[in-house]
Short mmCIF file of C-alpha atoms and ligand atoms in Angstrom, two decimals:
data_model
loop_
_atom_site.label_atom_id
_atom_site.label_comp_id
_atom_site.label_asym_id
_atom_site.label_seq_id
_atom_site.Cartn_x
_atom_site.Cartn_y
_atom_site.Cartn_z
CA MET A 1 129.90 114.88 118.82
CA MET A 2 126.23 115.71 118.44
CA GLU A 3 125.32 117.33 115.14
CA LYS A 4 124.18 120.89 115.71
CA LYS A 5 120.52 121.37 114.96
CA TYR A 6 119.91 123.69 112.04
CA ILE A 7 116.56 125.33 111.58
CA SER A 8 115.95 127.47 108.52
CA PRO A 9 114.42 130.77 109.61
CA ILE A 10 112.48 130.90 106.37
CA LEU A 11 111.00 127.43 106.74
CA GLU A 12 110.28 128.07 110.40
CA GLU A 13 108.29 131.13 109.39
CA ILE A 14 106.39 129.10 106.73
CA ARG A 15 105.62 126.31 109.19
CA LYS A 16 104.43 128.69 111.87
CA LYS A 17 102.02 130.47 109.64
CA ASP A 18 98.45 129.28 109.67
CA PHE A 19 97.73 128.83 105.96
CA GLN A 20 93.99 128.26 106.34
CA LYS A 21 93.50 131.93 105.47
CA ASP A 22 95.50 131.51 102.26
CA LEU A 23 93.53 128.40 101.36
CA LYS A 24 90.36 130.42 101.87
CA LEU A 25 91.68 133.22 99.64
CA ALA A 26 92.64 130.70 96.93
CA HIS A 27 89.15 129.26 97.24
CA ASP A 28 87.54 132.71 96.88
CA PHE A 29 89.63 133.56 93.82
CA ALA A 30 88.83 130.20 92.25
CA LEU A 31 85.11 130.67 92.88
CA SER A 32 85.14 134.14 91.38
CA TYR A 33 86.89 132.75 88.26
CA VAL A 34 84.34 129.96 87.90
CA LYS A 35 81.52 132.50 88.28
CA GLN A 36 82.72 134.83 85.54
CA VAL A 37 84.27 132.40 83.05
CA ASP A 38 81.14 132.29 80.89
CA GLU A 39 81.07 136.08 80.56
CA MET A 40 84.76 136.81 80.08
CA ARG A 41 86.47 137.18 76.70
CA VAL A 42 87.28 133.71 75.39
CA TYR A 43 90.78 134.88 74.49
CA PRO A 44 92.57 137.55 76.56
CA ASP A 45 92.79 141.04 75.09
CA GLU A 46 96.08 142.77 74.29
CA GLU A 47 96.18 144.64 77.56
CA ALA A 48 95.90 141.45 79.62
CA ILE A 49 98.75 139.92 77.62
CA LYS A 50 100.86 143.07 77.94
CA ASN A 51 100.30 143.05 81.70
CA LEU A 52 102.00 139.66 81.89
CA ARG A 53 105.21 141.72 82.05
CA VAL A 54 104.66 141.89 85.79
CA PHE A 55 105.91 138.30 85.91
CA ASP A 56 109.24 139.32 84.36
CA GLU A 57 111.04 139.72 87.65
CA GLU A 58 114.08 138.23 89.32
CA LEU A 59 113.47 135.65 91.98
CA SER A 60 113.66 137.61 95.20
CA MET A 61 116.14 136.60 97.89
CA GLU A 62 113.43 136.51 100.51
CA PRO A 63 110.13 134.65 100.30
CA GLU A 64 106.96 136.43 99.31
CA SER A 65 103.80 135.76 101.24
CA THR A 66 101.31 133.28 99.80
CA ASN A 67 98.74 136.04 100.03
CA GLU A 68 100.80 138.20 97.62
CA VAL A 69 101.44 135.25 95.30
CA LEU A 70 97.72 134.52 95.07
CA LYS A 71 96.77 138.15 94.55
CA LYS A 72 99.27 138.52 91.73
CA LEU A 73 97.97 135.43 89.98
CA HIS A 74 94.38 136.51 90.41
CA GLN A 75 94.99 140.08 89.25
CA TYR A 76 97.29 139.45 86.30
CA GLY A 77 97.16 135.70 85.63
CA ALA A 78 93.41 135.09 85.49
CA PRO A 79 92.69 137.82 82.87
CA ALA A 80 95.36 136.29 80.63
CA THR A 81 93.88 132.79 80.76
CA VAL A 82 92.00 131.33 77.83
CA ALA A 83 88.41 130.66 78.89
CA GLN A 84 88.39 127.09 77.77
CA THR A 85 86.26 126.03 80.71
CA GLY A 86 83.48 128.23 79.35
CA GLY A 87 81.19 127.27 76.49
CA ARG A 88 82.69 129.07 73.48
CA TYR A 89 86.17 127.66 73.16
CA PHE A 90 86.45 125.49 70.04
CA GLY A 91 90.23 125.42 69.62
CA PHE A 92 92.50 122.39 69.24
CA VAL A 93 90.64 119.48 70.87
CA ASN A 94 90.54 120.88 74.39
CA GLY A 95 87.79 119.62 76.65
CA GLY A 96 86.29 121.50 79.60
CA ILE A 97 86.41 120.30 83.17
CA MET A 98 83.60 118.30 84.80
CA PRO A 99 82.57 119.74 88.20
CA SER A 100 82.96 116.38 89.95
CA ALA A 101 86.56 116.23 88.75
CA LEU A 102 87.42 119.84 89.53
CA CYS A 103 86.20 119.52 93.12
CA THR A 104 87.99 116.20 93.52
CA LYS A 105 91.19 117.69 92.17
CA TRP A 106 91.21 120.23 94.97
CA ILE A 107 91.16 117.36 97.44
CA THR A 108 93.83 115.35 95.66
CA ASP A 109 96.01 118.47 95.57
CA VAL A 110 95.77 118.58 99.33
CA TRP A 111 96.56 114.85 99.52
CA ASP A 112 99.51 115.20 97.09
CA GLN A 113 99.75 111.45 96.52
CA ASN A 114 102.27 109.66 94.33
CA PRO A 115 100.77 106.64 92.57
CA ALA A 116 104.14 105.08 91.66
CA LEU A 117 103.75 102.16 94.06
CA PHE A 118 101.05 100.69 96.27
CA VAL A 119 103.26 101.25 99.31
CA ILE A 120 103.51 104.95 98.47
CA SER A 121 99.76 105.41 98.04
CA PRO A 122 97.27 102.57 98.58
CA ILE A 123 94.29 104.78 97.72
CA THR A 124 95.60 105.82 94.31
CA SER A 125 96.61 102.24 93.55
CA LYS A 126 93.02 101.16 94.24
CA ILE A 127 91.54 104.00 92.14
CA GLU A 128 93.83 103.17 89.21
CA GLU A 129 92.72 99.54 89.40
CA VAL A 130 89.06 100.60 89.36
CA CYS A 131 89.54 103.06 86.47
CA GLU A 132 91.30 100.38 84.44
CA ARG A 133 88.29 98.10 84.85
CA TRP A 134 85.71 100.81 84.10
CA ILE A 135 87.48 102.09 80.99
CA LYS A 136 87.89 98.60 79.59
CA ASP A 137 84.21 98.07 80.10
CA LEU A 138 83.14 101.47 78.69
CA LEU A 139 85.23 101.07 75.55
CA GLY A 140 84.52 97.35 75.07
CA LEU A 141 88.19 96.35 75.18
CA PRO A 142 89.42 92.82 75.85
CA GLU A 143 89.36 91.52 79.41
CA ASN A 144 93.16 91.15 79.60
CA THR A 145 93.77 94.86 78.77
CA VAL A 146 95.81 96.85 81.28
CA ALA A 147 95.95 100.63 81.69
CA GLY A 148 98.69 103.11 82.55
CA PHE A 149 97.79 106.63 83.62
CA VAL A 150 100.05 109.11 81.86
CA SER A 151 100.11 112.83 81.09
CA GLY A 152 98.36 112.63 77.71
CA SER A 153 98.12 110.85 74.40
CA SER A 154 101.65 111.85 73.37
CA THR A 155 103.03 109.71 76.18
CA ALA A 156 100.35 107.05 75.82
CA THR A 157 101.25 106.61 72.16
CA LEU A 158 104.92 106.43 73.06
CA CYS A 159 104.15 103.62 75.52
CA GLY A 160 101.98 101.76 73.01
CA LEU A 161 104.59 101.96 70.28
CA VAL A 162 107.40 100.85 72.59
CA ALA A 163 105.30 97.85 73.59
CA GLY A 164 104.61 97.06 69.92
CA ARG A 165 108.26 97.44 68.94
CA ASN A 166 109.38 95.18 71.79
CA TYR A 167 106.73 92.58 71.05
CA ILE A 168 107.80 92.29 67.42
CA LEU A 169 111.51 92.18 68.24
CA ASN A 170 110.97 89.65 71.04
CA ASN A 171 109.12 87.41 68.60
CA MET A 172 112.14 87.67 66.31
CA GLY A 173 114.29 86.41 69.17
CA TYR A 174 115.83 89.82 69.91
CA ASP A 175 115.88 91.22 73.45
CA VAL A 176 115.61 94.94 72.75
CA VAL A 177 114.96 95.88 76.38
CA ASN A 178 118.47 94.84 77.35
CA LYS A 179 120.42 95.09 74.10
CA GLY A 180 118.96 98.28 72.68
CA LEU A 181 118.46 98.85 68.99
CA PHE A 182 122.14 98.69 68.01
CA ASN A 183 122.00 95.30 66.30
CA ALA A 184 118.28 94.86 66.16
CA PRO A 185 116.66 93.28 63.12
CA GLN A 186 114.59 95.61 60.92
CA ILE A 187 110.91 95.99 61.57
CA LYS A 188 108.28 97.61 59.38
CA VAL A 189 106.32 100.67 60.54
CA VAL A 190 103.08 101.45 58.73
CA VAL A 191 100.99 104.56 59.41
CA GLY A 192 98.05 106.28 57.82
CA GLU A 193 98.92 109.47 55.98
CA GLY A 194 96.68 111.40 58.36
CA ALA A 195 98.47 110.21 61.51
CA HIS A 196 98.88 112.83 64.23
CA SER A 197 102.36 114.31 64.54
CA THR A 198 102.75 112.84 68.04
CA VAL A 199 102.92 109.43 66.35
CA TYR A 200 105.98 110.57 64.39
CA LYS A 201 107.47 112.11 67.49
CA ALA A 202 107.04 108.84 69.38
CA LEU A 203 108.57 106.87 66.50
CA SER A 204 111.57 109.17 66.50
CA ILE A 205 112.03 108.95 70.28
CA ILE A 206 111.94 105.16 70.29
CA GLY A 207 114.53 104.88 67.55
CA LEU A 208 112.24 103.90 64.68
CA GLY A 209 112.59 107.22 62.88
CA LYS A 210 110.09 109.61 61.36
CA ASP A 211 111.11 108.99 57.75
CA ARG A 212 111.44 105.24 57.76
CA VAL A 213 107.70 104.60 57.70
CA THR A 214 105.37 103.32 55.01
CA LYS A 215 102.48 105.75 54.66
CA ILE A 216 99.06 104.56 53.58
CA PRO A 217 97.11 107.15 51.56
CA TYR A 218 93.90 108.51 53.03
CA ASP A 219 90.56 109.32 51.44
CA ASN A 220 88.81 112.70 51.36
CA GLN A 221 87.78 112.31 55.01
CA GLY A 222 91.21 111.33 56.33
CA ARG A 223 90.51 107.58 56.59
CA ILE A 224 93.11 104.99 55.63
CA MET A 225 92.27 103.50 52.22
CA VAL A 226 92.04 99.84 53.17
CA ASP A 227 92.76 98.63 49.64
CA LYS A 228 96.04 100.57 49.75
CA LEU A 229 97.34 98.75 52.84
CA PRO A 230 100.81 97.36 52.15
CA LYS A 231 101.56 93.71 52.82
CA LEU A 232 101.46 93.22 56.57
CA ASP A 233 103.41 90.58 58.45
CA ASP A 234 104.53 89.71 61.95
CA LYS A 235 107.31 92.29 61.71
CA THR A 236 104.83 95.13 61.19
CA LEU A 237 103.91 97.86 63.64
CA LEU A 238 100.71 99.42 62.29
CA ILE A 239 99.29 102.67 63.65
CA ILE A 240 95.69 103.66 62.92
CA GLN A 241 93.41 106.27 64.44
CA ALA A 242 90.05 106.93 66.02
CA GLY A 243 89.42 110.59 65.27
CA ASN A 244 91.52 112.47 62.72
CA VAL A 245 92.74 115.63 64.42
CA ASN A 246 91.20 117.79 61.66
CA SER A 247 88.17 115.98 60.29
CA GLY A 248 87.40 113.67 63.22
CA ALA A 249 87.25 110.69 60.81
CA PHE A 250 87.70 107.11 62.00
CA ASP A 251 89.67 104.38 60.25
CA ASP A 252 87.93 101.14 59.31
CA PHE A 253 89.15 99.18 62.34
CA ASN A 254 87.24 96.03 61.61
CA ASN A 255 88.74 95.42 58.20
CA ILE A 256 92.19 96.76 59.00
CA CYS A 257 92.56 94.88 62.29
CA LYS A 258 91.32 91.61 60.80
CA LYS A 259 94.02 91.80 58.13
CA ALA A 260 96.63 92.78 60.72
CA ASN A 261 95.62 89.98 63.06
CA GLU A 262 95.84 87.40 60.29
CA ALA A 263 99.33 88.65 59.46
CA GLY A 264 100.44 88.79 63.11
CA ALA A 265 101.12 92.56 63.03
CA TRP A 266 100.84 94.77 66.14
CA VAL A 267 98.13 97.43 65.85
CA HIS A 268 98.18 100.62 67.89
CA VAL A 269 95.12 102.90 67.81
CA ASP A 270 95.64 106.61 68.42
CA GLY A 271 92.23 107.41 69.88
CA ALA A 272 93.19 110.60 71.73
CA PHE A 273 89.71 112.06 71.53
CA GLY A 274 87.81 109.64 69.28
CA LEU A 275 88.10 106.41 71.25
CA TRP A 276 85.30 107.64 73.50
CA ALA A 277 82.89 107.03 70.60
CA ALA A 278 83.08 103.39 71.71
CA ALA A 279 81.27 104.42 74.91
CA CYS A 280 78.35 105.89 72.99
CA PRO A 281 75.70 103.35 71.91
CA GLU A 282 74.55 105.60 69.03
CA MET A 283 78.06 105.66 67.57
CA GLY A 284 78.93 101.97 67.76
CA ASP A 285 79.60 101.75 64.04
CA LEU A 286 82.51 104.18 64.18
CA THR A 287 84.60 101.97 66.41
CA ARG A 288 83.51 98.49 65.31
CA GLY A 289 86.52 96.17 65.47
CA ILE A 290 88.49 98.43 67.79
CA ASP A 291 88.87 95.59 70.27
CA LEU A 292 90.95 93.69 67.72
CA ALA A 293 93.91 96.07 68.18
CA ASP A 294 96.81 95.47 70.58
CA SER A 295 97.20 98.89 72.20
CA TRP A 296 95.24 102.14 72.38
CA SER A 297 95.99 105.69 73.48
CA VAL A 298 93.20 107.94 74.72
CA ASP A 299 92.85 111.14 76.70
CA GLY A 300 90.60 111.89 79.63
CA HIS A 301 91.29 115.62 79.14
CA LYS A 302 89.69 115.87 75.71
CA THR A 303 86.23 114.43 74.92
CA LEU A 304 85.63 113.15 78.45
CA ASN A 305 86.17 116.61 80.00
CA ALA A 306 88.50 115.40 82.73
CA PRO A 307 91.04 118.00 83.90
CA TYR A 308 94.63 118.16 82.62
CA ASP A 309 96.73 116.19 82.52
CA ASN A 310 94.99 112.95 81.86
CA GLY A 311 96.06 110.37 79.29
CA ILE A 312 95.70 106.60 79.28
CA ILE A 313 97.72 103.85 77.60
CA LEU A 314 95.73 100.64 77.21
CA CYS A 315 97.50 97.46 76.20
CA LYS A 316 96.26 93.92 75.65
CA HIS A 317 99.66 92.37 76.45
CA ARG A 318 100.41 93.15 80.09
CA ASP A 319 103.78 91.41 80.18
CA ILE A 320 105.08 93.30 77.16
CA LEU A 321 104.08 96.73 78.51
CA VAL A 322 105.33 95.95 82.01
CA ASN A 323 108.61 94.59 80.70
CA ALA A 324 109.12 97.83 78.73
CA MET A 325 108.32 100.11 81.71
CA HIS A 326 109.83 98.00 84.48
CA MET A 327 112.70 99.26 86.63
CA THR A 328 114.33 98.03 89.78
CA GLY A 329 116.20 99.50 92.70
CA SER A 330 117.09 98.18 96.12
CA TYR A 331 114.64 100.63 97.65
CA ILE A 332 111.73 99.88 95.29
CA ILE A 333 109.12 97.71 96.93
CA TYR A 334 106.70 96.04 94.55
CA ASN A 335 103.49 94.69 95.96
CA GLU A 336 100.88 92.08 95.08
CA ASN A 337 98.49 95.02 94.63
CA ARG A 338 98.69 97.39 91.69
CA ASP A 339 101.96 99.34 91.33
CA GLY A 340 101.10 102.12 88.86
CA MET A 341 104.64 102.82 87.65
CA LEU A 342 104.81 99.40 86.01
CA TYR A 343 102.58 100.75 83.25
CA THR A 344 104.04 104.23 82.68
CA THR A 345 107.25 105.96 81.65
CA GLU A 346 107.28 108.03 84.83
CA MET A 347 107.92 106.85 88.35
CA SER A 348 106.48 109.75 90.34
CA ARG A 349 103.27 111.23 88.97
CA ARG A 350 100.21 113.19 89.97
CA ALA A 351 97.30 111.08 91.17
CA ARG A 352 95.52 111.84 87.92
CA ALA A 353 93.48 108.64 87.93
CA VAL A 354 91.50 110.09 90.85
CA ASP A 355 90.41 112.98 88.58
CA LEU A 356 89.44 110.43 85.95
CA TRP A 357 87.55 108.35 88.50
CA ALA A 358 85.63 111.44 89.68
CA THR A 359 84.83 112.41 86.08
CA LEU A 360 83.43 108.95 85.41
CA LYS A 361 81.54 108.87 88.72
CA GLY A 362 80.10 112.31 87.97
CA LEU A 363 78.78 111.16 84.59
CA GLY A 364 77.92 107.50 85.06
CA LYS A 365 78.04 105.07 82.19
CA ARG A 366 75.02 106.62 80.52
CA GLY A 367 76.37 110.12 81.04
CA VAL A 368 79.61 109.30 79.20
CA GLY A 369 77.60 108.07 76.22
CA GLN A 370 75.33 111.12 76.30
CA LEU A 371 78.29 113.50 76.55
CA VAL A 372 79.84 112.03 73.39
CA TRP A 373 76.51 112.04 71.55
CA GLU A 374 75.70 115.61 72.55
CA LEU A 375 79.11 116.90 71.40
CA HIS A 376 78.49 115.23 68.06
CA LYS A 377 74.96 116.61 67.68
CA LYS A 378 76.16 120.10 68.61
CA ALA A 379 78.99 119.93 66.08
CA LYS A 380 76.43 119.08 63.40
CA TYR A 381 74.17 121.90 64.55
CA PHE A 382 77.12 124.32 64.40
CA ALA A 383 78.04 123.14 60.90
CA ASN A 384 74.48 123.65 59.67
CA LEU A 385 74.36 127.21 60.99
CA LEU A 386 77.49 128.03 59.02
CA ILE A 387 76.37 126.85 55.60
CA GLU A 388 75.69 130.36 54.41
CA ASP A 389 77.22 133.12 52.36
CA GLY A 390 80.14 131.28 50.83
CA LEU A 391 81.11 129.30 53.91
CA GLU A 392 81.62 125.67 53.00
CA ILE A 393 81.86 122.61 55.27
CA LEU A 394 84.61 120.33 53.97
CA ASN A 395 84.17 117.23 56.11
CA ASP A 396 81.42 114.81 57.01
CA VAL A 397 80.76 115.71 60.62
CA VAL A 398 80.94 112.17 62.00
CA PHE A 399 82.21 113.22 65.42
CA ASN A 400 82.93 116.62 66.98
CA GLN A 401 85.10 118.29 64.33
CA VAL A 402 83.95 120.78 61.70
CA LEU A 403 86.18 122.09 58.89
CA VAL A 404 85.09 125.30 57.22
CA HIS A 405 86.49 127.00 54.13
CA TYR A 406 85.60 130.55 53.13
CA HIS A 407 86.02 131.56 49.46
CA SER A 408 89.83 131.37 49.31
CA ASP A 409 92.76 130.41 51.52
CA ASN A 410 93.49 134.08 52.23
CA LYS A 411 89.91 134.88 53.17
CA THR A 412 89.69 131.78 55.37
CA GLU A 413 92.91 132.67 57.20
CA GLU A 414 91.75 136.25 57.65
CA LEU A 415 88.43 135.04 58.99
CA VAL A 416 90.14 132.80 61.55
CA LYS A 417 92.34 135.70 62.72
CA GLU A 418 89.41 138.06 63.11
CA ILE A 419 87.35 135.51 65.02
CA GLN A 420 90.27 134.87 67.35
CA LYS A 421 90.52 138.61 68.01
CA SER A 422 86.79 138.99 68.65
CA GLY A 423 86.82 137.43 72.11
CA VAL A 424 83.34 135.99 71.44
CA CYS A 425 84.67 132.53 70.67
CA TRP A 426 88.00 130.96 69.75
CA LEU A 427 88.83 128.44 67.07
CA GLY A 428 91.97 127.55 65.16
CA GLY A 429 93.06 127.26 61.56
CA SER A 430 94.52 124.31 59.74
CA LYS A 431 95.10 122.85 56.30
CA TRP A 432 92.80 120.23 54.86
CA LEU A 433 93.37 118.52 51.51
CA GLY A 434 95.49 121.47 50.45
CA LYS A 435 93.02 124.15 51.51
CA SER A 436 93.13 126.53 54.46
CA VAL A 437 90.33 125.79 56.90
CA MET A 438 88.75 127.09 60.03
CA ARG A 439 88.80 124.19 62.45
CA ILE A 440 86.00 123.88 65.00
CA SER A 441 86.16 121.33 67.79
CA VAL A 442 83.06 120.99 69.93
CA CYS A 443 84.62 119.44 72.98
CA SER A 444 83.20 120.94 76.15
CA TYR A 445 80.18 119.75 78.09
CA LYS A 446 79.63 123.45 78.90
CA THR A 447 78.94 124.44 75.28
CA SER A 448 75.24 125.19 74.96
CA TYR A 449 73.16 125.63 71.80
CA ASN A 450 73.05 129.29 72.77
CA ASP A 451 76.87 129.41 72.77
CA ILE A 452 76.89 127.84 69.33
CA GLU A 453 74.29 130.27 67.97
CA LYS A 454 76.16 133.26 69.42
CA SER A 455 79.45 132.00 67.95
CA ALA A 456 77.95 131.22 64.54
CA GLU A 457 76.35 134.67 64.45
CA GLU A 458 79.72 136.28 65.13
CA ILE A 459 81.48 134.14 62.52
CA LEU A 460 78.88 135.04 59.88
CA ARG A 461 79.03 138.73 60.84
CA ILE A 462 82.82 138.83 60.50
CA ALA A 463 82.66 136.85 57.24
CA LYS A 464 80.18 139.35 55.79
CA ASN A 465 82.41 142.27 56.75
CA LEU A 466 85.43 140.59 55.14
CA LYS A 467 83.45 140.06 51.95
CA ARG A 468 82.82 143.78 51.71
CA ASP A 469 86.57 144.59 51.90
C1 PLP B 501 94.64 112.38 67.29
C2 PLP B 501 95.52 112.95 68.35
N1 PLP B 501 96.55 112.23 68.82
C3 PLP B 501 97.37 112.69 69.77
C4 PLP B 501 97.22 113.94 70.30
C5 PLP B 501 98.15 114.44 71.38
O1 PLP B 501 97.50 114.39 72.61
P1 PLP B 501 98.07 115.09 73.93
O2 PLP B 501 98.00 116.55 73.66
O3 PLP B 501 97.14 114.66 75.01
O4 PLP B 501 99.45 114.61 74.15
C6 PLP B 501 96.17 114.75 69.85
C7 PLP B 501 95.99 116.11 70.36
O5 PLP B 501 95.10 116.84 69.95
C8 PLP B 501 95.29 114.23 68.85
O6 PLP B 501 94.24 114.93 68.42
#
């Protein structure tokens, strides 16, 4: 008997509708956002946040029109966004979005490609291959390095540490990929005291534990004290960093990696935002010796100003990474061309390498270097404007991070809160060497000297008012 044809009335309605008009409306709303982002409050006001209640609704039984969906987002969503694509957002280490990448992302959204396998998307396979080559070249990494395009440094670090763990255990004659960790021999994990918390998270996920690590003390900038390195050997997984999340400091890769290489240890570099210093000729000293590591994690969505989400795992040992990420299935068709999922935890993903490719194309090799250099120079300029009236800069501004203390912990925390409320700029607070600090990250290509002057003026004004209290 023939199966009766079923046609969903709802889907039929959706298919019938010409959505060019909705695309045009989305385009208009997006353009209006881009136009006003430099003028809007950097952080939404209370009313905009209160209005988010309109989203507290039950999912309706019947579909809503795309037109209504877009209008709701534009009316209530846009005012509650954080204007981090403008010039006065200095929070976390969040980059802006390069125009070449934003425009490209619209196209890739329409394409909706899945870079898991070459057979699923030849174009994204090709772009990933090209990005791998360009990034290796930009960062001066070894020729045999491979790249996986993941959501961010959290995942990139996870991939790098899994590769390192497997490499060490393989060399000890233990097949961890198939046997798991149940009877695995012990390995040693060594991290700098200033390691980012995502490193600990990754260690915990991969069964190496957060507490079972040897921590190397750091100096007053957050750099590993090389003379405090424990004895390294070929059972050691060592994690170092390019860019401390607070101070922006870089470890001494040359000396640390040489020791690690002699001992046969695996070195992973967390370079979420700092690894890009390697692409800046003026900053060569900061990353000298970086090529001696085994794996690196870096983000496109931070210093490089690629859109979210854009992380990269780079690994010098292709077979180890691929063996860790490999999966099979009767329906999976590998190809002699690049199959992206061999290098990542995910199978299906966004075609994020295309955004990265467009960012790099839009800057060129020289532009990447100049972007990094300019962010650094602007951070220094910002720091200099703030050395006034009891404000104190606690770090050497070697990259894009500035740590400011104001009189006492309480005053500093109050200052951060008031600045956040002001809407003129946004920056976060943190702790540094036991003190509360205001943490400034100059991370967007959009930030102008005018933005910095306006922000510094507001910070000094608020600080003065607090002093009077
Ligand atoms: C040094 C460092 N490592 C890792 C991360 C985590 O990166 P992501 O948010 O892309 O996962 C960050 C985030 O700021 C970072 O600064």
